[in-house]
Short mmCIF file of C-alpha atoms in Angstrom, two decimals:
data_model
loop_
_atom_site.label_atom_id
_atom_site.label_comp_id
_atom_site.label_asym_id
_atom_site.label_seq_id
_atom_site.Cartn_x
_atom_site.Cartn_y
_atom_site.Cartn_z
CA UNK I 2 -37.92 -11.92 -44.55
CA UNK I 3 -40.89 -10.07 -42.88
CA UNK I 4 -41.33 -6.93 -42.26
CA UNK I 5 -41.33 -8.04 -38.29
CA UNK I 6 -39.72 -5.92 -35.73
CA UNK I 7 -38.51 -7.49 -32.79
CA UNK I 8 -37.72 -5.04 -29.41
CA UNK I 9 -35.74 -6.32 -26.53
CA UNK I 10 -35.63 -4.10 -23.46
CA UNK I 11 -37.21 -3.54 -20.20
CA UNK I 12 -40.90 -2.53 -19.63
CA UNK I 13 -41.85 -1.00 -15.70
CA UNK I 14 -43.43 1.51 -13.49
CA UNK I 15 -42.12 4.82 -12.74
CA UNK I 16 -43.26 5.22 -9.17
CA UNK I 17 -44.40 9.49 -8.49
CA UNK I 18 -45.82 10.28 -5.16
CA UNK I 19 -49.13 10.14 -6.78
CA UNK I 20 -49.53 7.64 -9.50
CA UNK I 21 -47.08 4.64 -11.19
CA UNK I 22 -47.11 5.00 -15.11
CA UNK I 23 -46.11 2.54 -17.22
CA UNK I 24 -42.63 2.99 -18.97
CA UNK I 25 -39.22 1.90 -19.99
CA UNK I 26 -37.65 3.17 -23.59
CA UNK I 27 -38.49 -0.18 -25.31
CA UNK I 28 -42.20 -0.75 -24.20
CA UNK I 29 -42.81 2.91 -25.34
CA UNK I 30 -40.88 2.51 -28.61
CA UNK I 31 -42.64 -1.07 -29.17
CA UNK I 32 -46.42 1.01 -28.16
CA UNK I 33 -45.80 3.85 -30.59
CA UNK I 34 -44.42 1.33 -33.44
CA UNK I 35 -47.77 -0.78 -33.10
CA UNK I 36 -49.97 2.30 -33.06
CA UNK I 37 -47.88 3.17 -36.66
CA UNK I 38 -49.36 -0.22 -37.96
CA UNK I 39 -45.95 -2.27 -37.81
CA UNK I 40 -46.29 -5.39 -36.93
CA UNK I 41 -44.27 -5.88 -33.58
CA UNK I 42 -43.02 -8.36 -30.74
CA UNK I 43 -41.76 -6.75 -27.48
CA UNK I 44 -39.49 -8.97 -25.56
CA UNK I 45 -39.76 -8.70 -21.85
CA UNK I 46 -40.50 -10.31 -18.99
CA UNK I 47 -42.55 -8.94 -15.71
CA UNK I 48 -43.23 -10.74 -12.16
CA UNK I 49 -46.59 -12.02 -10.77
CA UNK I 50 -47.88 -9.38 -9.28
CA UNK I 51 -50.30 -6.21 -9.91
CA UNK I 52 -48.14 -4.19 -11.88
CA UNK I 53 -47.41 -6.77 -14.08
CA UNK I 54 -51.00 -7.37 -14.31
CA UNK I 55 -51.75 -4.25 -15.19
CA UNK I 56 -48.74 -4.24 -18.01
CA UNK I 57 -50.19 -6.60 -20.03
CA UNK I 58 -53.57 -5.26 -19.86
CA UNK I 59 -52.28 -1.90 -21.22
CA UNK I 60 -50.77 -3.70 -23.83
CA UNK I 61 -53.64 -6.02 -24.50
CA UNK I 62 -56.24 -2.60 -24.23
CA UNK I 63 -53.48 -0.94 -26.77
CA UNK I 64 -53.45 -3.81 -29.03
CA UNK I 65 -49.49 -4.36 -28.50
CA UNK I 66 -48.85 -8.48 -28.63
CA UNK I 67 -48.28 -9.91 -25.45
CA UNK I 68 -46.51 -12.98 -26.53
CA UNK I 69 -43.07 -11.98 -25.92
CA UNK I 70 -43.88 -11.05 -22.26
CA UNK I 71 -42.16 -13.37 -19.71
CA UNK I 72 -43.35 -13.98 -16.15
CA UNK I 73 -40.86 -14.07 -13.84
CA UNK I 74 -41.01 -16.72 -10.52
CA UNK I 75 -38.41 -15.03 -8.35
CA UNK I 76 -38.46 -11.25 -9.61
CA UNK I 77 -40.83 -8.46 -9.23
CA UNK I 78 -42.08 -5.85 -12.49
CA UNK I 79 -39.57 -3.25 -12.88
CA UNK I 80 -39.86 -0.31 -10.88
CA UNK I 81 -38.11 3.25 -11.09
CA UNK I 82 -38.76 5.23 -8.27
CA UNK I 83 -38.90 9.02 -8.84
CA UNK I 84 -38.03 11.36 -5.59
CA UNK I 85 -39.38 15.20 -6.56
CA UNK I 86 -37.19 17.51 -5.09
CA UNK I 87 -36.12 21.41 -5.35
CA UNK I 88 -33.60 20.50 -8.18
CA UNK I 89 -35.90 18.21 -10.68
CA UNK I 90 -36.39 14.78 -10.92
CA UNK I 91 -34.52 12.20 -9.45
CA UNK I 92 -34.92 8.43 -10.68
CA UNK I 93 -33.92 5.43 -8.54
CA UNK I 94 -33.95 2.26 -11.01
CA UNK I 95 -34.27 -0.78 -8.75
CA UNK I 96 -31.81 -3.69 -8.97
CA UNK I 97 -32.77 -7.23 -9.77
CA UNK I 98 -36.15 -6.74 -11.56
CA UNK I 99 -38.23 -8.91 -13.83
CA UNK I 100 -36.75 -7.50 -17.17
CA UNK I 101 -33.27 -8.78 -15.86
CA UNK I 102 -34.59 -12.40 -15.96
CA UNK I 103 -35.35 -13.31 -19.50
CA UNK I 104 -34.83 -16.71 -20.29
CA UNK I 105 -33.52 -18.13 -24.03
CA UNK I 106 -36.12 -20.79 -24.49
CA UNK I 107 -39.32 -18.59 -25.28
CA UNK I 108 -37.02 -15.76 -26.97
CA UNK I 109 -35.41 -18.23 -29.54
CA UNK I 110 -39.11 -19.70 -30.25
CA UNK I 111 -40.45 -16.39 -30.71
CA UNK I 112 -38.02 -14.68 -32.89
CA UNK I 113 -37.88 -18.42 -34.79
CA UNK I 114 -41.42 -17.85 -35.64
CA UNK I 115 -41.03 -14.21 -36.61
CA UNK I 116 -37.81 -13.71 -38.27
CA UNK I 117 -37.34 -9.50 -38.02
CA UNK I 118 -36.24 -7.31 -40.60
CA UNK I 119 -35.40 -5.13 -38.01
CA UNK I 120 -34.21 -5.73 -34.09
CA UNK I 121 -34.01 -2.71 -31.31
CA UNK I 122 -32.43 -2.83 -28.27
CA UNK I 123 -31.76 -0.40 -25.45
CA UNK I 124 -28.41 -0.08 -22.99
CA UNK I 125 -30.11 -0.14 -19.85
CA UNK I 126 -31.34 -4.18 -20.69
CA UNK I 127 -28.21 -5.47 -21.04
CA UNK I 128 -27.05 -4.19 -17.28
CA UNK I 129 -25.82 -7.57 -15.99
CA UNK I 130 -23.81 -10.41 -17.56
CA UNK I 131 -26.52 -13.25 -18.26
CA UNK I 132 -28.89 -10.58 -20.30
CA UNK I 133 -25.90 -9.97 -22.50
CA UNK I 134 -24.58 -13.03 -22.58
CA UNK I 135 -28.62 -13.56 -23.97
CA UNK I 136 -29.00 -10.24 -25.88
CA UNK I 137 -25.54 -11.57 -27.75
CA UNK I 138 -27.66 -14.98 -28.72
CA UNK I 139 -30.65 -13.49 -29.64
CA UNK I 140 -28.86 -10.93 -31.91
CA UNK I 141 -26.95 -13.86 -33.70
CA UNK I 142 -30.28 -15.58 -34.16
CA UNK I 143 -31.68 -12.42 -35.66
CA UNK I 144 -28.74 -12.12 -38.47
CA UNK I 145 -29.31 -10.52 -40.90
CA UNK I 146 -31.82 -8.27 -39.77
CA UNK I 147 -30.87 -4.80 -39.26
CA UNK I 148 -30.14 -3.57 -35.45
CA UNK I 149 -30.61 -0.48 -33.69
CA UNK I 150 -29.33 0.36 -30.67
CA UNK I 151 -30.57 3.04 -28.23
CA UNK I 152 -28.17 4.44 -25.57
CA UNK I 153 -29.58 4.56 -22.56
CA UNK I 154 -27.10 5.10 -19.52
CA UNK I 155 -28.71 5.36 -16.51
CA UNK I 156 -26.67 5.54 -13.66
CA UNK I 157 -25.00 3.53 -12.27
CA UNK I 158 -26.85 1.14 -14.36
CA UNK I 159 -23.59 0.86 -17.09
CA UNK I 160 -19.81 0.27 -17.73
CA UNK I 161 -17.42 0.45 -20.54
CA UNK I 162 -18.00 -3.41 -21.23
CA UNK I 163 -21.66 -3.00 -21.41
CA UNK I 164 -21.34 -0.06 -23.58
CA UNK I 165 -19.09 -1.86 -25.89
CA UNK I 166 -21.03 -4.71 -26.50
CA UNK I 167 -23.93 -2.62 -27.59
CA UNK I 168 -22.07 -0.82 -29.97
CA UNK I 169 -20.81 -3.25 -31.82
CA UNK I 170 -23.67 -5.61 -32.11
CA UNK I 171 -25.31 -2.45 -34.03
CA UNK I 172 -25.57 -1.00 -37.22
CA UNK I 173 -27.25 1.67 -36.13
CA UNK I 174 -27.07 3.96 -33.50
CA UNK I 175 -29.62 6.42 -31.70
CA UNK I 176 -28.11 8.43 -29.00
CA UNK I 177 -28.39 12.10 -27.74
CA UNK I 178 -25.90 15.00 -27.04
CA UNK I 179 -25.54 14.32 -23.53
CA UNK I 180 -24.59 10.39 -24.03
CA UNK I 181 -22.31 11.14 -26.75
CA UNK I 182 -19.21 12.43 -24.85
CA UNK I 183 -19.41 9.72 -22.13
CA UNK I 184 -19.92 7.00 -24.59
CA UNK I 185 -16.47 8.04 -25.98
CA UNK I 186 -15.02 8.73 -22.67
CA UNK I 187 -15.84 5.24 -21.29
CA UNK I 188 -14.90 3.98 -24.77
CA UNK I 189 -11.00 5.96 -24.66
CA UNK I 190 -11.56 7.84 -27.48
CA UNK I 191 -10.36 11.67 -27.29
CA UNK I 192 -12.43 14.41 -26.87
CA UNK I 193 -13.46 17.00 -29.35
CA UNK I 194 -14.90 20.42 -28.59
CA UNK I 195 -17.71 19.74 -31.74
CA UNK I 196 -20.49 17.19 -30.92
CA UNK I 197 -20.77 16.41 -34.75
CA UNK I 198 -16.93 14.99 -34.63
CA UNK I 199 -17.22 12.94 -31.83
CA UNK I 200 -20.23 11.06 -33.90
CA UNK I 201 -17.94 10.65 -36.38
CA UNK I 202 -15.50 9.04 -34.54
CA UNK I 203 -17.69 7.00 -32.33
CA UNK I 204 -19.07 5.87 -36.05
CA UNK I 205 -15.91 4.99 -36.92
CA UNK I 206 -14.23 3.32 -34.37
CA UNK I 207 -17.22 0.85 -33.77
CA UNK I 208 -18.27 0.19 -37.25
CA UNK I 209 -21.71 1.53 -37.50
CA UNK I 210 -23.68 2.72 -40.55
CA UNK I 211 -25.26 5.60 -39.70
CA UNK I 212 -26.05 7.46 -36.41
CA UNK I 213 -28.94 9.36 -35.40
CA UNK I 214 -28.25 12.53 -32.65
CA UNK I 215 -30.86 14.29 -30.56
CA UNK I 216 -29.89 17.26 -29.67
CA UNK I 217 -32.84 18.38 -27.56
CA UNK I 218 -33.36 22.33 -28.30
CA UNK I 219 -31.14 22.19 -30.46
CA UNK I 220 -32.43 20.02 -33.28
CA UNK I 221 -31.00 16.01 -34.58
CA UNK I 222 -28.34 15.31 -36.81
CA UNK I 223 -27.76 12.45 -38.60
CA UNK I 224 -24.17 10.73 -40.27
CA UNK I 225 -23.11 7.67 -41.95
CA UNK I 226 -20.09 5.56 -42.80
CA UNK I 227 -19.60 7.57 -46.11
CA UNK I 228 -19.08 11.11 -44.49
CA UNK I 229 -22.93 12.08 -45.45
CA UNK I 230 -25.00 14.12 -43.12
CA UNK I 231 -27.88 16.25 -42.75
CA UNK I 232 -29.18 18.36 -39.76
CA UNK I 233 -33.08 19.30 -39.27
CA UNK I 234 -33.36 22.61 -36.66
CA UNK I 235 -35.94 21.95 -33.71
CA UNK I 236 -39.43 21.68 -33.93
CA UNK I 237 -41.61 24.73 -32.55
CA UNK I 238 -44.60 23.24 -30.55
CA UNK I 239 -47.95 23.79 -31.63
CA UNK I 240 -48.95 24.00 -27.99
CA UNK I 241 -47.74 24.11 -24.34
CA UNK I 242 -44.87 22.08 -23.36
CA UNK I 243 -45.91 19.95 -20.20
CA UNK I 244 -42.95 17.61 -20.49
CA UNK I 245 -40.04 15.78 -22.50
CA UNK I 246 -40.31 12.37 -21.10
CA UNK I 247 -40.07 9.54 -23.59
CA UNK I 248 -39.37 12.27 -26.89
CA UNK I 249 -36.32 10.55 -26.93
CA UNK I 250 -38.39 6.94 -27.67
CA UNK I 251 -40.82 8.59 -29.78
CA UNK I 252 -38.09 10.28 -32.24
CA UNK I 253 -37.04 6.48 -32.43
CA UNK I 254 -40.02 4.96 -33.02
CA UNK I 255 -40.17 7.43 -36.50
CA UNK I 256 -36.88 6.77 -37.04
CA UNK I 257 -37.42 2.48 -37.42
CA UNK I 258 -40.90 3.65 -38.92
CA UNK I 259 -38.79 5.42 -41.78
CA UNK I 260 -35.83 2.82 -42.46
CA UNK I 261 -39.17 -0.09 -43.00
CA UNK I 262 -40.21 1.95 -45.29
CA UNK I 263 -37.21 3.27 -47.01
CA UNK I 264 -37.73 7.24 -46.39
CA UNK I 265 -35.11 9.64 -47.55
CA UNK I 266 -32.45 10.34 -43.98
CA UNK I 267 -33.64 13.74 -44.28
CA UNK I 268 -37.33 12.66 -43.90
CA UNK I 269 -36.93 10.81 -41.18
CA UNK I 270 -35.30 13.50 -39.45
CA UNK I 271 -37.85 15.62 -39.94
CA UNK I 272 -40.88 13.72 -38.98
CA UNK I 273 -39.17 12.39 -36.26
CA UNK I 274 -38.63 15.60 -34.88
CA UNK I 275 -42.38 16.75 -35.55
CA UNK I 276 -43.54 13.58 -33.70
CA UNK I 277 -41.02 13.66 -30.76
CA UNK I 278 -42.18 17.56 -30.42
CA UNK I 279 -45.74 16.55 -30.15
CA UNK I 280 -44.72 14.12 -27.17
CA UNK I 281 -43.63 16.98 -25.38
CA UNK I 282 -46.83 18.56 -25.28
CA UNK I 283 -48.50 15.40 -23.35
CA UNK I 284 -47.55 13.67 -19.93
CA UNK I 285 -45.75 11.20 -20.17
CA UNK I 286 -44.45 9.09 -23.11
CA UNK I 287 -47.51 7.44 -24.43
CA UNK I 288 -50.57 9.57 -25.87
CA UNK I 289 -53.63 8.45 -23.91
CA UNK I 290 -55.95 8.03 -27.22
CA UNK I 291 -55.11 6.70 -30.55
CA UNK I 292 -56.43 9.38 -32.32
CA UNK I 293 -53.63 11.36 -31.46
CA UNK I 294 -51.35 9.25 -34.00
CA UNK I 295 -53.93 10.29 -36.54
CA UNK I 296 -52.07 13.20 -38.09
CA UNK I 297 -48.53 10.82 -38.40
CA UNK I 298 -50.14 8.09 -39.86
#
């Protein structure tokens, strides 16, 4: 087996008043894996117009294959719309875009040609039934490769089903503090006033290895099957926050960087966490110039 990763998940443009940047948790995670030197295929698909033009050239300009990337006949490139307003952000993710329309044929001779060692997924991908019903395939295909699953829920964008699914086609989990109590909500499993308890449970009830938890200012936490885990404290930034968006991806991108190469959990927690931090000082989720991976390589 190779050392291939394979991501599955949506790529599109958050629309601000002023600009669109290019986004979705998979196309970042697949962006910041490349610039790591890991060799790996991003599975998407975008429609024929400008932003999908301009998708592929950012990921042809960034060195990220573009073999993976479907064009779609009937659906547009995936577009969030973001509406600024006195209380924060607020995202509008569009229904019936590109990323919904994969089809098997290219996927299965794709992932035939480069078997993975490791697969990655994210929740918001698998929204409607025929991307699971394809997600389910693809992750069969993949056996025995190792798969990570990102919770993503974005509403109204998910449902206990979809939720389900996700879980148990993982191994692994990445999720943050926030996610964690509706996952088990939506799932029917009772509360707990600790945060590190409901991981446990969740881990539990739906089989996984090992879990990875964000807990934004408050640090990450990791747990496995055997009752092990280990807690790293947040990172302090070496300069001015401008904004968290895409930390989240970026922790995970470290996180599939470490199990490759077989780092010690408490490793990868910690230079996730210094890498994730460093996002925050940027805007948006992807560093503008490569030399900023420099000191994580």
């Amino acid at each position: 087996m190779s050392d291939s990763i394979m991501i599955l998940g949506e790529v599109l443009g958050d629309v601000f008043p002023e600009q669109t940047v290019i986004g979705g948790a998979p196309y970042n995670v697949a962006r910041h894996c490349h610039a790591f030197g890991l060799p790996v295929h991003f599975l998407t698909a975008i429609g024929q117009d400008a932003l999908g033009e301009r998708i592929v050239a950012e990921m042809q300009a960034s060195g990220v294959p573009t073999e993976g990337v479907q064009h779609s006949e009937r659906l547009p490139t995936g577009q969030v719309k973001v509406h600024l307003g006195p209380d924060g952000h607020r995202f509008e993710i569009l229904d019936q875009q590109a990323y919904d329309d994969l089809q098997w044929p290219p996927v299965e001779a794709l992932t035939l040609k480069h078997p993975p060692r490791l697969v990655y997924f994210g929740s918001l991908a698998l929204r409607h039934a025929p991307m699971q019903a394809l997600a389910a395939q693809w992750l069969a295909l993949c056996q025995p490769a190792t798969v990570l699953c990102d919770i993503n829920l974005r509403a109204p964008w998910y449902d206990a089903e979809s939720v389900r699914m996700a879980l148990q086609a993982a191994d692994i989990l990445k999720i943050n503090h926030e996610e964690l109590p509706e996952v088990c909500k939506l799932l029917g499993l009772p509360g707990a006033a600790d945060v590190n308890e409901l991981a446990r449970r969740l881990l539990m009830v739906c089989g996984l290895t090992e879990m990875f938890v964000t807990c934004g200012e408050e640090g990450s936490f990791w747990l496995d099957r055997f009752g092990q885990g280990f807690r790293v404290p947040p990172v302090r930034l070496s300069t001015a926050f401008v904004d968290s968006v895409g930390a989240g991806d970026a922790y995970t991108s470290v996180v599939i960087r470490g199990l490759l190469a077989g780092w010690s959990r408490p490793t990868i927690l910690t230079r996730a966490a210094s890498f994730a931090a460093s996002i925050c000082g940027i805007r948006g989720a992807v560093p503008a110039a490569a030399d900023f991976y420099d000191d994580f390589l």
